[in-house]
mmCIF file of C-alpha atoms in Angstrom:
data_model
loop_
_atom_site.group_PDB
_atom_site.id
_atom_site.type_symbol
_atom_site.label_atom_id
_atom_site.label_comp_id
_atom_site.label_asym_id
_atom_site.label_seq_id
_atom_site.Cartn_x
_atom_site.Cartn_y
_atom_site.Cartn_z
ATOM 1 C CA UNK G 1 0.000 0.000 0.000
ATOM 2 C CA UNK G 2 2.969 2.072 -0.219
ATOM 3 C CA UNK G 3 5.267 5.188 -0.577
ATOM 4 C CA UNK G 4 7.345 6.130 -3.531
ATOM 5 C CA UNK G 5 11.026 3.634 -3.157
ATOM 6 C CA UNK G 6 14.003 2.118 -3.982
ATOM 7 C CA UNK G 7 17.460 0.257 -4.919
ATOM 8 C CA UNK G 8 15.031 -2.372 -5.048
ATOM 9 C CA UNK G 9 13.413 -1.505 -7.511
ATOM 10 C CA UNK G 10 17.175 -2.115 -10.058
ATOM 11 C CA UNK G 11 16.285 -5.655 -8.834
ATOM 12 C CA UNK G 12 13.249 -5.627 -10.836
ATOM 13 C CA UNK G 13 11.290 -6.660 -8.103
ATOM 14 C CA UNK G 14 7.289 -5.984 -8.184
ATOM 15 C CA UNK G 15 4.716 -5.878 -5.516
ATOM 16 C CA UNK G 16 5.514 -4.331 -1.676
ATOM 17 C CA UNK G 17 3.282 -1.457 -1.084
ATOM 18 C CA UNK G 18 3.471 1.392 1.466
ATOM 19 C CA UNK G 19 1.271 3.996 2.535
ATOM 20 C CA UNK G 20 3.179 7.715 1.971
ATOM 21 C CA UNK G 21 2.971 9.561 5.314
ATOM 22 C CA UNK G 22 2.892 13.671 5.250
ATOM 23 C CA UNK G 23 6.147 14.873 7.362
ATOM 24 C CA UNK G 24 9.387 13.320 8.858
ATOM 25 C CA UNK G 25 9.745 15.076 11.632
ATOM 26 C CA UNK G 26 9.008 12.623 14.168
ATOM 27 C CA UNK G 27 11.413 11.679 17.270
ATOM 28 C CA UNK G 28 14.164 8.671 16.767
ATOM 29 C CA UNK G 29 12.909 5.502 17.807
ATOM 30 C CA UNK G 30 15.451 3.404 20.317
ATOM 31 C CA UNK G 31 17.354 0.958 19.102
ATOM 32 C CA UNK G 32 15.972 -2.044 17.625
ATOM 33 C CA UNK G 33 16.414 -4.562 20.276
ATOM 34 C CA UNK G 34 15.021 -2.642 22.984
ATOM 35 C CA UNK G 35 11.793 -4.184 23.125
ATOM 36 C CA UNK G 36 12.069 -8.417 23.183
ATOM 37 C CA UNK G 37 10.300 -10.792 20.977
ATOM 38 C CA UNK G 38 9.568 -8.326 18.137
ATOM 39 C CA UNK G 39 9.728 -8.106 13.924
ATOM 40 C CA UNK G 40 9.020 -11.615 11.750
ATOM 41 C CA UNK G 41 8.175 -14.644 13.537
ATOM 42 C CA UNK G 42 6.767 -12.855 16.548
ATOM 43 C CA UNK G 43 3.508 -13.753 17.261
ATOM 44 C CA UNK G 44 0.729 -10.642 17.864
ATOM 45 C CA UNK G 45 -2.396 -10.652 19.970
ATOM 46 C CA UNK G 46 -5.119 -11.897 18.397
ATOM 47 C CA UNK G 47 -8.201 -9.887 18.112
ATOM 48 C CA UNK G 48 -11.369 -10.482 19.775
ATOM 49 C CA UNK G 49 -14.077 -9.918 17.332
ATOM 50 C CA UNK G 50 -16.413 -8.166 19.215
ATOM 51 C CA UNK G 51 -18.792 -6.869 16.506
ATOM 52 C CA UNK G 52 -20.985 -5.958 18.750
ATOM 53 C CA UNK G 53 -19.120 -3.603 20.137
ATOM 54 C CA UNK G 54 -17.653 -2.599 17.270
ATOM 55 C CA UNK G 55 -20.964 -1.449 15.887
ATOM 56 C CA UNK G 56 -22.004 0.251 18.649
ATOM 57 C CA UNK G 57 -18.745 2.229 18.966
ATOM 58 C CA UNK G 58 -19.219 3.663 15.457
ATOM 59 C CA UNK G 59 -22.366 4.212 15.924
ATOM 60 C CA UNK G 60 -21.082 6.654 19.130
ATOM 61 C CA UNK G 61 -18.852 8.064 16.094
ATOM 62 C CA UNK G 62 -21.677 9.112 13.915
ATOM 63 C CA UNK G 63 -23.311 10.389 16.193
ATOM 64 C CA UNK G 64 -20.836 12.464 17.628
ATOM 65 C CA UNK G 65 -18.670 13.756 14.764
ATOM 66 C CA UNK G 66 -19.562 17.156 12.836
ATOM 67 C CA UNK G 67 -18.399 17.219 9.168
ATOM 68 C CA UNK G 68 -14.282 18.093 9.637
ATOM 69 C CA UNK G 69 -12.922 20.784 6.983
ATOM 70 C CA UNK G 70 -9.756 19.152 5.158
ATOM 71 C CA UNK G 71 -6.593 21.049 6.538
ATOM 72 C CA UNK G 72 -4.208 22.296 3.631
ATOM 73 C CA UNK G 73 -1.111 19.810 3.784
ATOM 74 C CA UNK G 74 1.642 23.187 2.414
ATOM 75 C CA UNK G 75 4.939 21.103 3.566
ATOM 76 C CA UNK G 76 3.601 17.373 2.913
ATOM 77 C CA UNK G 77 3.046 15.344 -0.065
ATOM 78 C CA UNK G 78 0.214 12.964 0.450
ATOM 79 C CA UNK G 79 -0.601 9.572 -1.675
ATOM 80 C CA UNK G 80 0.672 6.480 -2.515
ATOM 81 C CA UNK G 81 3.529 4.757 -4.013
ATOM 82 C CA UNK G 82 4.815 1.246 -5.111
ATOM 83 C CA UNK G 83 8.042 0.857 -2.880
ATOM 84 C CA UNK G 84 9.409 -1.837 -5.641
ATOM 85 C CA UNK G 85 7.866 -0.542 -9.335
ATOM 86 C CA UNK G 86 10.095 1.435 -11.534
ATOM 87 C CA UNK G 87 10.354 5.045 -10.062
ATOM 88 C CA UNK G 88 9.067 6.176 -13.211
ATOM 89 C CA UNK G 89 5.462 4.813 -13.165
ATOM 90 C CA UNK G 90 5.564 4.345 -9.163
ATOM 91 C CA UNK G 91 2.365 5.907 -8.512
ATOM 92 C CA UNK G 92 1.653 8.679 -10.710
ATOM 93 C CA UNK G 93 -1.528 9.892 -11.628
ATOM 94 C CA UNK G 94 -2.068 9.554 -15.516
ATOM 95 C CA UNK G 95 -0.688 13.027 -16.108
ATOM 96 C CA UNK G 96 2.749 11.899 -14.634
ATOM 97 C CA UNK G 97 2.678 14.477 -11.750
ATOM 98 C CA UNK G 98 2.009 13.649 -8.385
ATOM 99 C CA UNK G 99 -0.703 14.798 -6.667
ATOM 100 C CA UNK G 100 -1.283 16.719 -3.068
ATOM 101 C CA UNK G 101 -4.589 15.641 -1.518
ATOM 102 C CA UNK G 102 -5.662 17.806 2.127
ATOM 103 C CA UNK G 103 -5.213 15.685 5.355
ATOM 104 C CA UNK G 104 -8.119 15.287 7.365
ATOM 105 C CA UNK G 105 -8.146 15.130 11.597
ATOM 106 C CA UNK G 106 -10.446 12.045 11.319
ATOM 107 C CA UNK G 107 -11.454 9.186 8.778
ATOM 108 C CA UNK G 108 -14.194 9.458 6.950
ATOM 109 C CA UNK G 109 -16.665 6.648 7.875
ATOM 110 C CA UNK G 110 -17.937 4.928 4.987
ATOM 111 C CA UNK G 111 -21.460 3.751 6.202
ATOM 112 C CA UNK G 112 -21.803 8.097 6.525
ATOM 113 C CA UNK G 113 -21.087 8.872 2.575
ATOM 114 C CA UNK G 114 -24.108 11.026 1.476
ATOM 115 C CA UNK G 115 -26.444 9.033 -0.642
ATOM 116 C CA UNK G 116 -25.876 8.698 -4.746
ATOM 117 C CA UNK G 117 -22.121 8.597 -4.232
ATOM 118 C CA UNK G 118 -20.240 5.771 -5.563
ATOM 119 C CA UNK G 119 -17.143 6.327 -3.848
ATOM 120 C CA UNK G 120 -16.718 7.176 -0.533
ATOM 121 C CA UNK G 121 -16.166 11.092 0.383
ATOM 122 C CA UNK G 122 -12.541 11.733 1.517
ATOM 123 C CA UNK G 123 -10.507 8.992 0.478
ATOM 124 C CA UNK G 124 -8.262 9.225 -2.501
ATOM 125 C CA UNK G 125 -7.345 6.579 -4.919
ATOM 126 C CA UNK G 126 -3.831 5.764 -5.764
ATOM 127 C CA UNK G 127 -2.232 3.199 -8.243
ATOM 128 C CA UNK G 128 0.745 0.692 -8.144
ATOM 129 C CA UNK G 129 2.044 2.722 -11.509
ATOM 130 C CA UNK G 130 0.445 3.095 -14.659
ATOM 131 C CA UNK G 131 0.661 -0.494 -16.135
ATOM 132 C CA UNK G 132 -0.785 -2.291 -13.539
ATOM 133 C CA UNK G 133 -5.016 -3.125 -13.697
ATOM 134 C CA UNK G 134 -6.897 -0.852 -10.695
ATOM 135 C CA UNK G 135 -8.543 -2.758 -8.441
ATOM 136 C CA UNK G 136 -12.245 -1.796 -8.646
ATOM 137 C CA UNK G 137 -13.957 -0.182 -5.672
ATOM 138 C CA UNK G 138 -17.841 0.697 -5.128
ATOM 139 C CA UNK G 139 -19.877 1.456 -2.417
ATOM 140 C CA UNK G 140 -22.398 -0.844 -1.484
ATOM 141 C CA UNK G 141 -25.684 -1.556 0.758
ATOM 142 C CA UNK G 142 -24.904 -4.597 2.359
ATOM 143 C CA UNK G 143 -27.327 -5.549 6.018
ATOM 144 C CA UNK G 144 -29.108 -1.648 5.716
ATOM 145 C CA UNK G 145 -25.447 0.173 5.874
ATOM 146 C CA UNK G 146 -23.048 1.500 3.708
ATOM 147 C CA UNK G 147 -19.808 -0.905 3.282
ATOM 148 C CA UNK G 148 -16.885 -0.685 0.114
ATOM 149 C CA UNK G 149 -17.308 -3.216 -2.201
ATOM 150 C CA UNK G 150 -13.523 -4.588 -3.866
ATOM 151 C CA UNK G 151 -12.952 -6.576 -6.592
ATOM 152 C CA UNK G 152 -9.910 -7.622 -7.946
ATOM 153 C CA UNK G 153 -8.975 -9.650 -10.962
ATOM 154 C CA UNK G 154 -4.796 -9.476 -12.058
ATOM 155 C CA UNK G 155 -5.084 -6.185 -10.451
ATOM 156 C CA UNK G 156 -3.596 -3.695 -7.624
ATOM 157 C CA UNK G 157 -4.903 -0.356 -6.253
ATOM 158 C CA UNK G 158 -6.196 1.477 -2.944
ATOM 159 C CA UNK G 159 -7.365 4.443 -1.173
ATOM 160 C CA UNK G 160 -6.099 6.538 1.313
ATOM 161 C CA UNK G 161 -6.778 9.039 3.727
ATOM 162 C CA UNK G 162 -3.664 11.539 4.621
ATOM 163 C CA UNK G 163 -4.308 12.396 8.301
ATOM 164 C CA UNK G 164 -3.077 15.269 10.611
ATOM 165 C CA UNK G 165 -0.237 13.284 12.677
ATOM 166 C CA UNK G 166 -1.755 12.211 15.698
ATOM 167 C CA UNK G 167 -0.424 10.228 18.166
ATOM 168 C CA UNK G 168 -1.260 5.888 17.829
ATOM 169 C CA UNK G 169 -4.388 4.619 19.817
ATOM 170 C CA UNK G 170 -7.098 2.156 18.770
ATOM 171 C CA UNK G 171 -7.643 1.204 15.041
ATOM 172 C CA UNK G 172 -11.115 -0.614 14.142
ATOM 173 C CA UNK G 173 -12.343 -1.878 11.648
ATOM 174 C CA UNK G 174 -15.204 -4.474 10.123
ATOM 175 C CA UNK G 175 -14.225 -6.680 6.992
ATOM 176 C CA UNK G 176 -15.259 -9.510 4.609
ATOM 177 C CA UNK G 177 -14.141 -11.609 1.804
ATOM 178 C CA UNK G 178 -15.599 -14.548 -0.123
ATOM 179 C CA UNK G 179 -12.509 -16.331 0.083
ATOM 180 C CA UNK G 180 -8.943 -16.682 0.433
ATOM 181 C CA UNK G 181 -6.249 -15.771 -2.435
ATOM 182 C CA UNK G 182 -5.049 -19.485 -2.351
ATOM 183 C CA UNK G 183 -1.474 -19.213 -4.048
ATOM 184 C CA UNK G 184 -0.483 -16.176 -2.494
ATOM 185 C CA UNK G 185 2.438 -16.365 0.293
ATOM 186 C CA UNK G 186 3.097 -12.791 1.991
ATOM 187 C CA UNK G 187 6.640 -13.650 2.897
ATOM 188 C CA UNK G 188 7.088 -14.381 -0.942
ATOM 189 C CA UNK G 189 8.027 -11.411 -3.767
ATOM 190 C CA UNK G 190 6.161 -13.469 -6.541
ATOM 191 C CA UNK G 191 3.286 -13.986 -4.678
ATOM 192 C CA UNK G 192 2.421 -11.182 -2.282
ATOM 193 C CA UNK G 193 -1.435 -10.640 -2.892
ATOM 194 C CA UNK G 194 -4.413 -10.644 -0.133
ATOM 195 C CA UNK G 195 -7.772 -10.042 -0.304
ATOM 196 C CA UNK G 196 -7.780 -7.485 2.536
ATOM 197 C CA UNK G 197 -5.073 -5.068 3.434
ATOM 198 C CA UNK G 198 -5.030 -1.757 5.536
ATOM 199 C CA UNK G 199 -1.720 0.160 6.137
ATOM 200 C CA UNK G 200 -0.910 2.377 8.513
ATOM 201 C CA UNK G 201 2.222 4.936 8.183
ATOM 202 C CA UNK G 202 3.985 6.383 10.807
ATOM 203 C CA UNK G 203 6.216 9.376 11.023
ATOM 204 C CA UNK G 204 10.005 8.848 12.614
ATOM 205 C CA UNK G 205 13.347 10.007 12.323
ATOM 206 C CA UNK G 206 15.043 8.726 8.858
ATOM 207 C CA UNK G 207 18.369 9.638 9.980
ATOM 208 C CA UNK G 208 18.353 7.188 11.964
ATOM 209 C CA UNK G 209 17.788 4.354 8.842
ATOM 210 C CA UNK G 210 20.222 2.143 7.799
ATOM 211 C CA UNK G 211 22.378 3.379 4.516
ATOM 212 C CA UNK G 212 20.395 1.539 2.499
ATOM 213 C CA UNK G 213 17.253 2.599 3.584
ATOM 214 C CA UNK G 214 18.053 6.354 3.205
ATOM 215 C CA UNK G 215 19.178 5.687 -0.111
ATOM 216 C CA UNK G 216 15.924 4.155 -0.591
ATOM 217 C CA UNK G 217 13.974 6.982 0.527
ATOM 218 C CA UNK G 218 16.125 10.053 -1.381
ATOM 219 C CA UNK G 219 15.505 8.096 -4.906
ATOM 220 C CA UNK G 220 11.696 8.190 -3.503
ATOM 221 C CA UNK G 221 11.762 11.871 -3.331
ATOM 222 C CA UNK G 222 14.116 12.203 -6.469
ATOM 223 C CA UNK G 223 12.180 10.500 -8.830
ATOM 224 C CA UNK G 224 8.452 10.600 -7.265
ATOM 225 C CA UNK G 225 8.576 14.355 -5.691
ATOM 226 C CA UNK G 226 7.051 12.416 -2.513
ATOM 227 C CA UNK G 227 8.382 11.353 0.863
ATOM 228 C CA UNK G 228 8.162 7.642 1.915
ATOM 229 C CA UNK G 229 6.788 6.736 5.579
ATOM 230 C CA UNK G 230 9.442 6.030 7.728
ATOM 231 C CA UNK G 231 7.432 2.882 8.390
ATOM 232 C CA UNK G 232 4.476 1.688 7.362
ATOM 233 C CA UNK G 233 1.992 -1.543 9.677
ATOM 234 C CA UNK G 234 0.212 -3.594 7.516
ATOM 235 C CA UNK G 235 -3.008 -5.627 8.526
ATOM 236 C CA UNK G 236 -3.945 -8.817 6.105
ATOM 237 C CA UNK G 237 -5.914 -11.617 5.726
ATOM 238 C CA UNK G 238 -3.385 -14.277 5.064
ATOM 239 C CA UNK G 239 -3.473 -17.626 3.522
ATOM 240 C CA UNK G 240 -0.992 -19.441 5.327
ATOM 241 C CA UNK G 241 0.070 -17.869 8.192
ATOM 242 C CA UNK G 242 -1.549 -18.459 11.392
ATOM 243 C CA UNK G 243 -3.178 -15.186 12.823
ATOM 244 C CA UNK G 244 -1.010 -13.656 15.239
ATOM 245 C CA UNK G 245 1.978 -13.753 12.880
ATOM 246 C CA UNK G 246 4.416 -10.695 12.284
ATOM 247 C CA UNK G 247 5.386 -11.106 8.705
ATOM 248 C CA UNK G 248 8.642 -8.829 6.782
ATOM 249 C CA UNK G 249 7.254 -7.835 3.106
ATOM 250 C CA UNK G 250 9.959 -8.993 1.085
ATOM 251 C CA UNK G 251 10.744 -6.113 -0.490
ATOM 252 C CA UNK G 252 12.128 -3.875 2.704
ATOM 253 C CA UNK G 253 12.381 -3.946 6.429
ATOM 254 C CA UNK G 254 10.523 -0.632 6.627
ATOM 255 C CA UNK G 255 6.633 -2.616 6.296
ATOM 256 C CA UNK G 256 5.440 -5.200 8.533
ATOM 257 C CA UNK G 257 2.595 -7.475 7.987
ATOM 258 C CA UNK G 258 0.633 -8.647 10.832
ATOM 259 C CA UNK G 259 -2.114 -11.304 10.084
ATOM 260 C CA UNK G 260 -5.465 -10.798 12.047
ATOM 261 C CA UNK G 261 -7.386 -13.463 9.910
ATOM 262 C CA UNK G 262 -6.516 -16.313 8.001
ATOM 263 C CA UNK G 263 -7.304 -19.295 6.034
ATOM 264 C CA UNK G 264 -10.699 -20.241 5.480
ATOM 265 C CA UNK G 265 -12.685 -20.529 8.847
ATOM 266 C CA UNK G 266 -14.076 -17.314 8.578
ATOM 267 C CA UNK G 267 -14.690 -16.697 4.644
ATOM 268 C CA UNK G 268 -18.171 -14.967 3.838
ATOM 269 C CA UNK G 269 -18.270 -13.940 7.879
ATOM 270 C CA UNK G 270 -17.871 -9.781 9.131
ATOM 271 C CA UNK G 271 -14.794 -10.205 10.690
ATOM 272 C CA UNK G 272 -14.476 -7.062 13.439
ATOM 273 C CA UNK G 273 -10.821 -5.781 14.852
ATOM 274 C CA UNK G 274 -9.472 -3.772 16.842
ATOM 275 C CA UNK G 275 -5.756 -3.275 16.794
ATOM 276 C CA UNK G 276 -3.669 -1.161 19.554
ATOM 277 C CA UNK G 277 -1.390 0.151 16.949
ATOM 278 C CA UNK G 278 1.397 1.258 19.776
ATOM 279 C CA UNK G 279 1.455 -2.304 20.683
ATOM 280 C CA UNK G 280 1.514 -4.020 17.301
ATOM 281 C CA UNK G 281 4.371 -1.507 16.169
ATOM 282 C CA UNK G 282 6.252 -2.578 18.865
ATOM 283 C CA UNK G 283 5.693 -6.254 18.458
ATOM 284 C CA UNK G 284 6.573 -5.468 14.452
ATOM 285 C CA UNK G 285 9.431 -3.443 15.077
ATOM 286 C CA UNK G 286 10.812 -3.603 17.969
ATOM 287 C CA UNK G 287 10.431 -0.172 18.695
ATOM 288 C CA UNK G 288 7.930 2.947 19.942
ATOM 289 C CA UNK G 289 5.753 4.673 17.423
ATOM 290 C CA UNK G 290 6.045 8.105 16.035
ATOM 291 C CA UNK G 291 2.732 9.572 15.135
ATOM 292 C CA UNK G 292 0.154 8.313 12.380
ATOM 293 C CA UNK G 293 0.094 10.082 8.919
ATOM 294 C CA UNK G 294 -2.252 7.721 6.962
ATOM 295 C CA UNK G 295 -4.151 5.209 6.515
ATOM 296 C CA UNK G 296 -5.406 3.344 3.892
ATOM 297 C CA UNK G 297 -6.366 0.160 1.838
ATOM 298 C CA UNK G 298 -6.173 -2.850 -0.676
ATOM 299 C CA UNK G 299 -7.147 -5.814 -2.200
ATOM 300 C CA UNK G 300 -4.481 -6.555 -4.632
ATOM 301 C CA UNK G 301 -3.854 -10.024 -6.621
ATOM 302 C CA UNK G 302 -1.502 -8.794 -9.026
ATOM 303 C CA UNK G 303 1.260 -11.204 -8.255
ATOM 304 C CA UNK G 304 -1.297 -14.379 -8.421
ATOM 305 C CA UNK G 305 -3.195 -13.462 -11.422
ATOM 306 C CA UNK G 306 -6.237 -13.960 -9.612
ATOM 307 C CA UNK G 307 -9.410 -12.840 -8.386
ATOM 308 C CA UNK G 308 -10.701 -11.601 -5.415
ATOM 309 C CA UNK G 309 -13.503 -10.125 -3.476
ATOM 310 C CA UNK G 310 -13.963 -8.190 -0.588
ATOM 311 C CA UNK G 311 -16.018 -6.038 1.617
ATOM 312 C CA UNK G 312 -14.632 -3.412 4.116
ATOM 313 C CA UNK G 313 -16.482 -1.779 6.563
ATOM 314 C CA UNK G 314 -16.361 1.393 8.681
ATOM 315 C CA UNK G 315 -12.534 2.020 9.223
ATOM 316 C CA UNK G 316 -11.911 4.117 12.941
ATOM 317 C CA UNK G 317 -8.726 5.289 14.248
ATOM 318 C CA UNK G 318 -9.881 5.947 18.634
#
């Protein structure tokens, strides 16, 4: 889901996404290290899907929230990029220039989109680059409430939201999908597709990144005129995993995978999580948080040439 990327990409590697935070002015994180038991093969908590709850505490969000005015992001670049495509197609829109989208304070629910829209009010698409398929998304009536509707066939896109950095709490969300993306394998380049994604980029210190990383991240900003995230948390519904499982994308240390579901127990079921994002970016990276930038989504099966489809629900960052 993804930022904009890399020596990796001379490799002619395809498919690691990152969300594109807003600023990089965040405060060092300690050493990696400094927190036991973290990065791939930790094991996460598992959630408790409580949809119950869940509905009722976004139905306290309705309720509660006026309409927010977008604030004018003047120092950050907000969207997304491939971190492994060729940095000349890595997420341009199809006039080549990158575009600046306002960050919000709050994400847009979609079950409140005014009525006769299609696409939900206040997220932005982005695109892998300009070759690859978009993934198609709708909004749909599904049980009396608004939900996004994905479908993907050979294809790979998202959307976003660019938030006002604010500090990591409680991140819930409601999804479905028909079924699993049965060839796919996170951990693998060739094969890193799911059904259900949502990133979350944080800000940090990138002086304090490897070589190779800042290398990385200046031939993001050279070629793409945006900033990567210093680090982006993914959420997925693997297929061979077990939930729990802390999972490096294959394409650079700076995403982490978590699966909350996987397999297919729970295929055609409203799955409902919610995710202390402080905890699960320690348990990813061994380290504290800096604030959150963005936060978006994908269903993606590029890699697998296959099909998939999904349903996502209200999205809420406490």
């Amino acid at each position: 889901m993804a930022a904009r990327f890399c020596l990796l990409a001379l490799t002619s590697v395809v498919g690691a996404l990152v969300l594109t935070g807003c600023s990089t002015l965040g405060t060092a994180s300690p050493p990696r290290g400094s927190i036991p038991l973290s990065g791939p093969g930790a094991m996460a908590a598992l959630s408790s899907n409580d949809c119950g709850s869940f509905a009722a505490h976004i139905e306290q969000l309705r309720l509660a929230e006026p309409a927010q005015t977008p604030v004018s992001a003047e120092s950050a670049t907000a969207g997304l990029i491939a971190t492994s495509q060729d940095p000349a197609e890595a997420g341009h829109a199809e006039s080549g220039e990158p575009e600046e989208h306002p960050t919000l304070e709050r994400l847009p629910l979609f079950s409140a989109t005014p009525s006769g829209l299609s696409k939900p009010a206040g997220w932005q698409p982005w695109t892998v680059n300009r070759n690859k398929i978009p993934t198609r998304y709708t909004l749909t009536e599904v049980d009396q409430r608004m939900v996004l509707h994905a479908e993907a066939d050979s294809s790979a896109s998202g959307l976003y939201v660019a938030l006002v950095g604010r500090e990591p709490g409680m991140l819930n969300w409601t999804w479905k999908t028909r079924d699993v993306i049965r060839s796919a394998d996170n951990s693998l380049a060739p094969r890193e597709d799911s059904p259900l994604r949502i990133f979350v980029a944080f800000d940090g210190d990138k002086g304090s990144l490897s070589l190779k990383d800042q290398l990385m991240y200046e031939m993001a900003r050279l070629t793409t005129g945006r900033e990567m995230p210093y680090a982006t948390l993914m959420y997925i519904w693997g297929g061979r995993k077990p939930e729990g499982s802390v999972v490096s994308n294959p394409h650079t240390e700076r995403v982490r995978m978590i699966v909350v579901d996987s397999g297919t127990r729970h295929t055609g079921e409203w799955r409902c999580h919610r995710r202390d994002l402080r905890a699960d970016y320690r348990k990813a990276f061994g380290a504290d948080p800096g604030k959150v930038v963005a936060i978006g989504l994908m269903t993606d099966t590029d890699n697998t040439r296959s099909r998939a489809e999904s349903w996502y629900g209200d999205i809420a960052l406490d």
